[in-house]
Amino acid sequence: MSDMVAIVRRACLRLPEVSERLSHGTPTWFVRGKRSFATVWPDGHHQDDFAHLWCAAPPGAAVELIAEDPRTYFRPPYVGHRGWVGVRLDTGIGEAELAEIIEDGYRAVAPRTLLARLDAP
């Protein structure tokens, strides 16, 4: 599963002003060191004993993703009520799809100045 953590890490750290540190004992990524947008649980968390990612999401996106593919996406505890989405990392999700989910999560919490940098040619 360390490969999936490396994939998540690579996708997060390519975004402007993102840092990584442990939060609740697991790798978590922050915009400007303050607002988290992704947390990976390589060994699972509580009753979810499979590797997964919790990620911020644009309004309504989590509900849509879960309805579309409930095998891969789920409502995570603690942050699901804020619109975050859980992503199972053991279902064969592709690196490109995972990077897109992570970028959408970043866009949901990052300030406009950083979004402009992300979108600059």
PDB file of C-alpha atoms in Angstrom:
ATOM      1  CA  MET A   1       0.000   0.000   0.000  1.00  0.00           C
ATOM      2  CA  SER A   2       3.018   2.278   0.279  1.00  0.00           C
ATOM      3  CA  ASP A   3       2.758   2.752  -3.499  1.00  0.00           C
ATOM      4  CA  MET A   4      -0.718   4.253  -3.068  1.00  0.00           C
ATOM      5  CA  VAL A   5       0.573   6.558  -0.326  1.00  0.00           C
ATOM      6  CA  ALA A   6       3.363   7.640  -2.679  1.00  0.00           C
ATOM      7  CA  ILE A   7       0.805   8.312  -5.424  1.00  0.00           C
ATOM      8  CA  VAL A   8      -1.346  10.397  -3.055  1.00  0.00           C
ATOM      9  CA  ARG A   9       1.745  12.235  -1.796  1.00  0.00           C
ATOM     10  CA  ARG A  10       2.922  13.040  -5.342  1.00  0.00           C
ATOM     11  CA  ALA A  11      -0.534  14.317  -6.362  1.00  0.00           C
ATOM     12  CA  CYS A  12      -0.809  16.522  -3.258  1.00  0.00           C
ATOM     13  CA  LEU A  13       2.697  17.965  -3.259  1.00  0.00           C
ATOM     14  CA  ARG A  14       2.526  19.090  -6.888  1.00  0.00           C
ATOM     15  CA  LEU A  15      -0.128  21.648  -5.872  1.00  0.00           C
ATOM     16  CA  PRO A  16       0.896  25.208  -4.865  1.00  0.00           C
ATOM     17  CA  GLU A  17       1.912  25.804  -1.238  1.00  0.00           C
ATOM     18  CA  VAL A  18       0.998  22.347   0.024  1.00  0.00           C
ATOM     19  CA  SER A  19       2.773  20.763   2.958  1.00  0.00           C
ATOM     20  CA  GLU A  20       2.520  17.370   4.586  1.00  0.00           C
ATOM     21  CA  ARG A  21       2.556  16.442   8.249  1.00  0.00           C
ATOM     22  CA  LEU A  22       1.053  13.812  10.469  1.00  0.00           C
ATOM     23  CA  SER A  23      -2.383  14.549  11.826  1.00  0.00           C
ATOM     24  CA  HIS A  24      -4.100  11.973  14.009  1.00  0.00           C
ATOM     25  CA  GLY A  25      -1.082   9.757  13.326  1.00  0.00           C
ATOM     26  CA  THR A  26      -1.438   9.603   9.553  1.00  0.00           C
ATOM     27  CA  PRO A  27      -0.159  11.603   6.549  1.00  0.00           C
ATOM     28  CA  THR A  28      -2.272  14.704   5.945  1.00  0.00           C
ATOM     29  CA  TRP A  29      -1.837  17.523   3.426  1.00  0.00           C
ATOM     30  CA  PHE A  30      -2.463  21.187   4.133  1.00  0.00           C
ATOM     31  CA  VAL A  31      -2.770  24.377   2.094  1.00  0.00           C
ATOM     32  CA  ARG A  32      -0.348  26.968   3.481  1.00  0.00           C
ATOM     33  CA  GLY A  33       0.132  24.753   6.524  1.00  0.00           C
ATOM     34  CA  LYS A  34      -3.352  25.489   7.839  1.00  0.00           C
ATOM     35  CA  ARG A  35      -6.315  23.991   5.992  1.00  0.00           C
ATOM     36  CA  SER A  36      -6.270  20.260   5.416  1.00  0.00           C
ATOM     37  CA  PHE A  37      -7.666  18.858   2.193  1.00  0.00           C
ATOM     38  CA  ALA A  38      -6.514  15.223   2.149  1.00  0.00           C
ATOM     39  CA  THR A  39      -5.708  12.496   4.670  1.00  0.00           C
ATOM     40  CA  VAL A  40      -4.577   8.997   3.793  1.00  0.00           C
ATOM     41  CA  TRP A  41      -5.190   5.997   6.028  1.00  0.00           C
ATOM     42  CA  PRO A  42      -2.889   3.274   4.606  1.00  0.00           C
ATOM     43  CA  ASP A  43      -3.986   0.704   7.210  1.00  0.00           C
ATOM     44  CA  GLY A  44      -7.596   1.822   7.508  1.00  0.00           C
ATOM     45  CA  HIS A  45      -9.304   3.726  10.296  1.00  0.00           C
ATOM     46  CA  HIS A  46     -11.808   2.478  12.871  1.00  0.00           C
ATOM     47  CA  GLN A  47     -14.281   0.103  11.226  1.00  0.00           C
ATOM     48  CA  ASP A  48     -12.968   0.892   7.727  1.00  0.00           C
ATOM     49  CA  ASP A  49     -10.124  -1.642   7.749  1.00  0.00           C
ATOM     50  CA  PHE A  50      -9.089  -0.995   4.144  1.00  0.00           C
ATOM     51  CA  ALA A  51      -6.620   1.584   2.842  1.00  0.00           C
ATOM     52  CA  HIS A  52      -8.398   4.814   1.961  1.00  0.00           C
ATOM     53  CA  LEU A  53      -8.206   8.556   1.465  1.00  0.00           C
ATOM     54  CA  TRP A  54     -10.408  11.238   2.939  1.00  0.00           C
ATOM     55  CA  CYS A  55     -10.533  14.273   0.688  1.00  0.00           C
ATOM     56  CA  ALA A  56     -12.308  17.619   0.614  1.00  0.00           C
ATOM     57  CA  ALA A  57     -14.708  17.913  -2.306  1.00  0.00           C
ATOM     58  CA  PRO A  58     -16.657  20.627  -4.103  1.00  0.00           C
ATOM     59  CA  PRO A  59     -20.287  21.049  -2.994  1.00  0.00           C
ATOM     60  CA  GLY A  60     -22.373  18.046  -4.041  1.00  0.00           C
ATOM     61  CA  ALA A  61     -19.445  16.107  -5.508  1.00  0.00           C
ATOM     62  CA  ALA A  62     -19.210  13.542  -2.706  1.00  0.00           C
ATOM     63  CA  VAL A  63     -22.877  12.578  -3.009  1.00  0.00           C
ATOM     64  CA  GLU A  64     -22.512  12.270  -6.777  1.00  0.00           C
ATOM     65  CA  LEU A  65     -19.360  10.139  -6.583  1.00  0.00           C
ATOM     66  CA  ILE A  66     -20.822   7.819  -3.946  1.00  0.00           C
ATOM     67  CA  ALA A  67     -24.012   7.325  -5.979  1.00  0.00           C
ATOM     68  CA  GLU A  68     -21.988   6.664  -9.133  1.00  0.00           C
ATOM     69  CA  ASP A  69     -19.516   4.183  -7.614  1.00  0.00           C
ATOM     70  CA  PRO A  70     -20.291   3.096  -4.025  1.00  0.00           C
ATOM     71  CA  ARG A  71     -17.646   0.366  -4.247  1.00  0.00           C
ATOM     72  CA  THR A  72     -14.887   3.011  -4.468  1.00  0.00           C
ATOM     73  CA  TYR A  73     -16.382   6.098  -2.804  1.00  0.00           C
ATOM     74  CA  PHE A  74     -17.986   6.450   0.632  1.00  0.00           C
ATOM     75  CA  ARG A  75     -18.961   9.059   3.214  1.00  0.00           C
ATOM     76  CA  PRO A  76     -16.127   9.206   5.735  1.00  0.00           C
ATOM     77  CA  PRO A  77     -16.722   9.656   9.463  1.00  0.00           C
ATOM     78  CA  TYR A  78     -16.027  13.027  11.112  1.00  0.00           C
ATOM     79  CA  VAL A  79     -15.640  14.973   7.832  1.00  0.00           C
ATOM     80  CA  GLY A  80     -18.341  13.477   5.589  1.00  0.00           C
ATOM     81  CA  HIS A  81     -20.936  15.920   6.918  1.00  0.00           C
ATOM     82  CA  ARG A  82     -18.680  18.739   5.613  1.00  0.00           C
ATOM     83  CA  GLY A  83     -18.864  17.334   2.079  1.00  0.00           C
ATOM     84  CA  TRP A  84     -15.637  15.334   2.136  1.00  0.00           C
ATOM     85  CA  VAL A  85     -15.448  12.051   0.245  1.00  0.00           C
ATOM     86  CA  GLY A  86     -13.784   8.788   1.191  1.00  0.00           C
ATOM     87  CA  VAL A  87     -11.906   6.918  -1.539  1.00  0.00           C
ATOM     88  CA  ARG A  88     -11.036   3.244  -1.206  1.00  0.00           C
ATOM     89  CA  LEU A  89      -7.500   2.648  -2.418  1.00  0.00           C
ATOM     90  CA  ASP A  90      -7.944  -1.116  -2.752  1.00  0.00           C
ATOM     91  CA  THR A  91     -10.463  -1.123  -5.616  1.00  0.00           C
ATOM     92  CA  GLY A  92      -8.080  -0.425  -8.483  1.00  0.00           C
ATOM     93  CA  ILE A  93      -8.712   3.318  -8.747  1.00  0.00           C
ATOM     94  CA  GLY A  94      -6.355   4.791 -11.312  1.00  0.00           C
ATOM     95  CA  GLU A  95      -3.640   7.305 -10.556  1.00  0.00           C
ATOM     96  CA  ALA A  96      -5.179   9.913 -12.886  1.00  0.00           C
ATOM     97  CA  GLU A  97      -8.625   9.629 -11.265  1.00  0.00           C
ATOM     98  CA  LEU A  98      -7.087   9.839  -7.807  1.00  0.00           C
ATOM     99  CA  ALA A  99      -5.077  12.939  -8.793  1.00  0.00           C
ATOM    100  CA  GLU A 100      -8.275  14.555 -10.102  1.00  0.00           C
ATOM    101  CA  ILE A 101     -10.116  13.884  -6.820  1.00  0.00           C
ATOM    102  CA  ILE A 102      -7.172  15.359  -4.892  1.00  0.00           C
ATOM    103  CA  GLU A 103      -6.992  18.466  -7.079  1.00  0.00           C
ATOM    104  CA  ASP A 104     -10.740  18.991  -6.685  1.00  0.00           C
ATOM    105  CA  GLY A 105     -10.266  18.734  -2.902  1.00  0.00           C
ATOM    106  CA  TYR A 106      -7.477  21.286  -3.030  1.00  0.00           C
ATOM    107  CA  ARG A 107      -9.666  23.616  -5.098  1.00  0.00           C
ATOM    108  CA  ALA A 108     -12.422  23.288  -2.479  1.00  0.00           C
ATOM    109  CA  VAL A 109     -10.230  24.782   0.273  1.00  0.00           C
ATOM    110  CA  ALA A 110      -7.440  26.812  -1.381  1.00  0.00           C
ATOM    111  CA  PRO A 111      -7.660  30.613  -1.619  1.00  0.00           C
ATOM    112  CA  ARG A 112      -8.262  32.258  -5.001  1.00  0.00           C
ATOM    113  CA  THR A 113      -4.660  33.446  -5.276  1.00  0.00           C
ATOM    114  CA  LEU A 114      -3.406  29.853  -5.208  1.00  0.00           C
ATOM    115  CA  LEU A 115      -6.111  28.707  -7.628  1.00  0.00           C
ATOM    116  CA  ALA A 116      -4.938  31.397 -10.033  1.00  0.00           C
ATOM    117  CA  ARG A 117      -1.392  30.035  -9.766  1.00  0.00           C
ATOM    118  CA  LEU A 118      -2.666  26.528 -10.390  1.00  0.00           C
ATOM    119  CA  ASP A 119      -4.574  27.649 -13.485  1.00  0.00           C
ATOM    120  CA  ALA A 120      -1.798  29.870 -14.903  1.00  0.00           C
ATOM    121  CA  PRO A 121      -0.352  28.646 -18.214  1.00  0.00           C
TER     122      PRO A 121
END
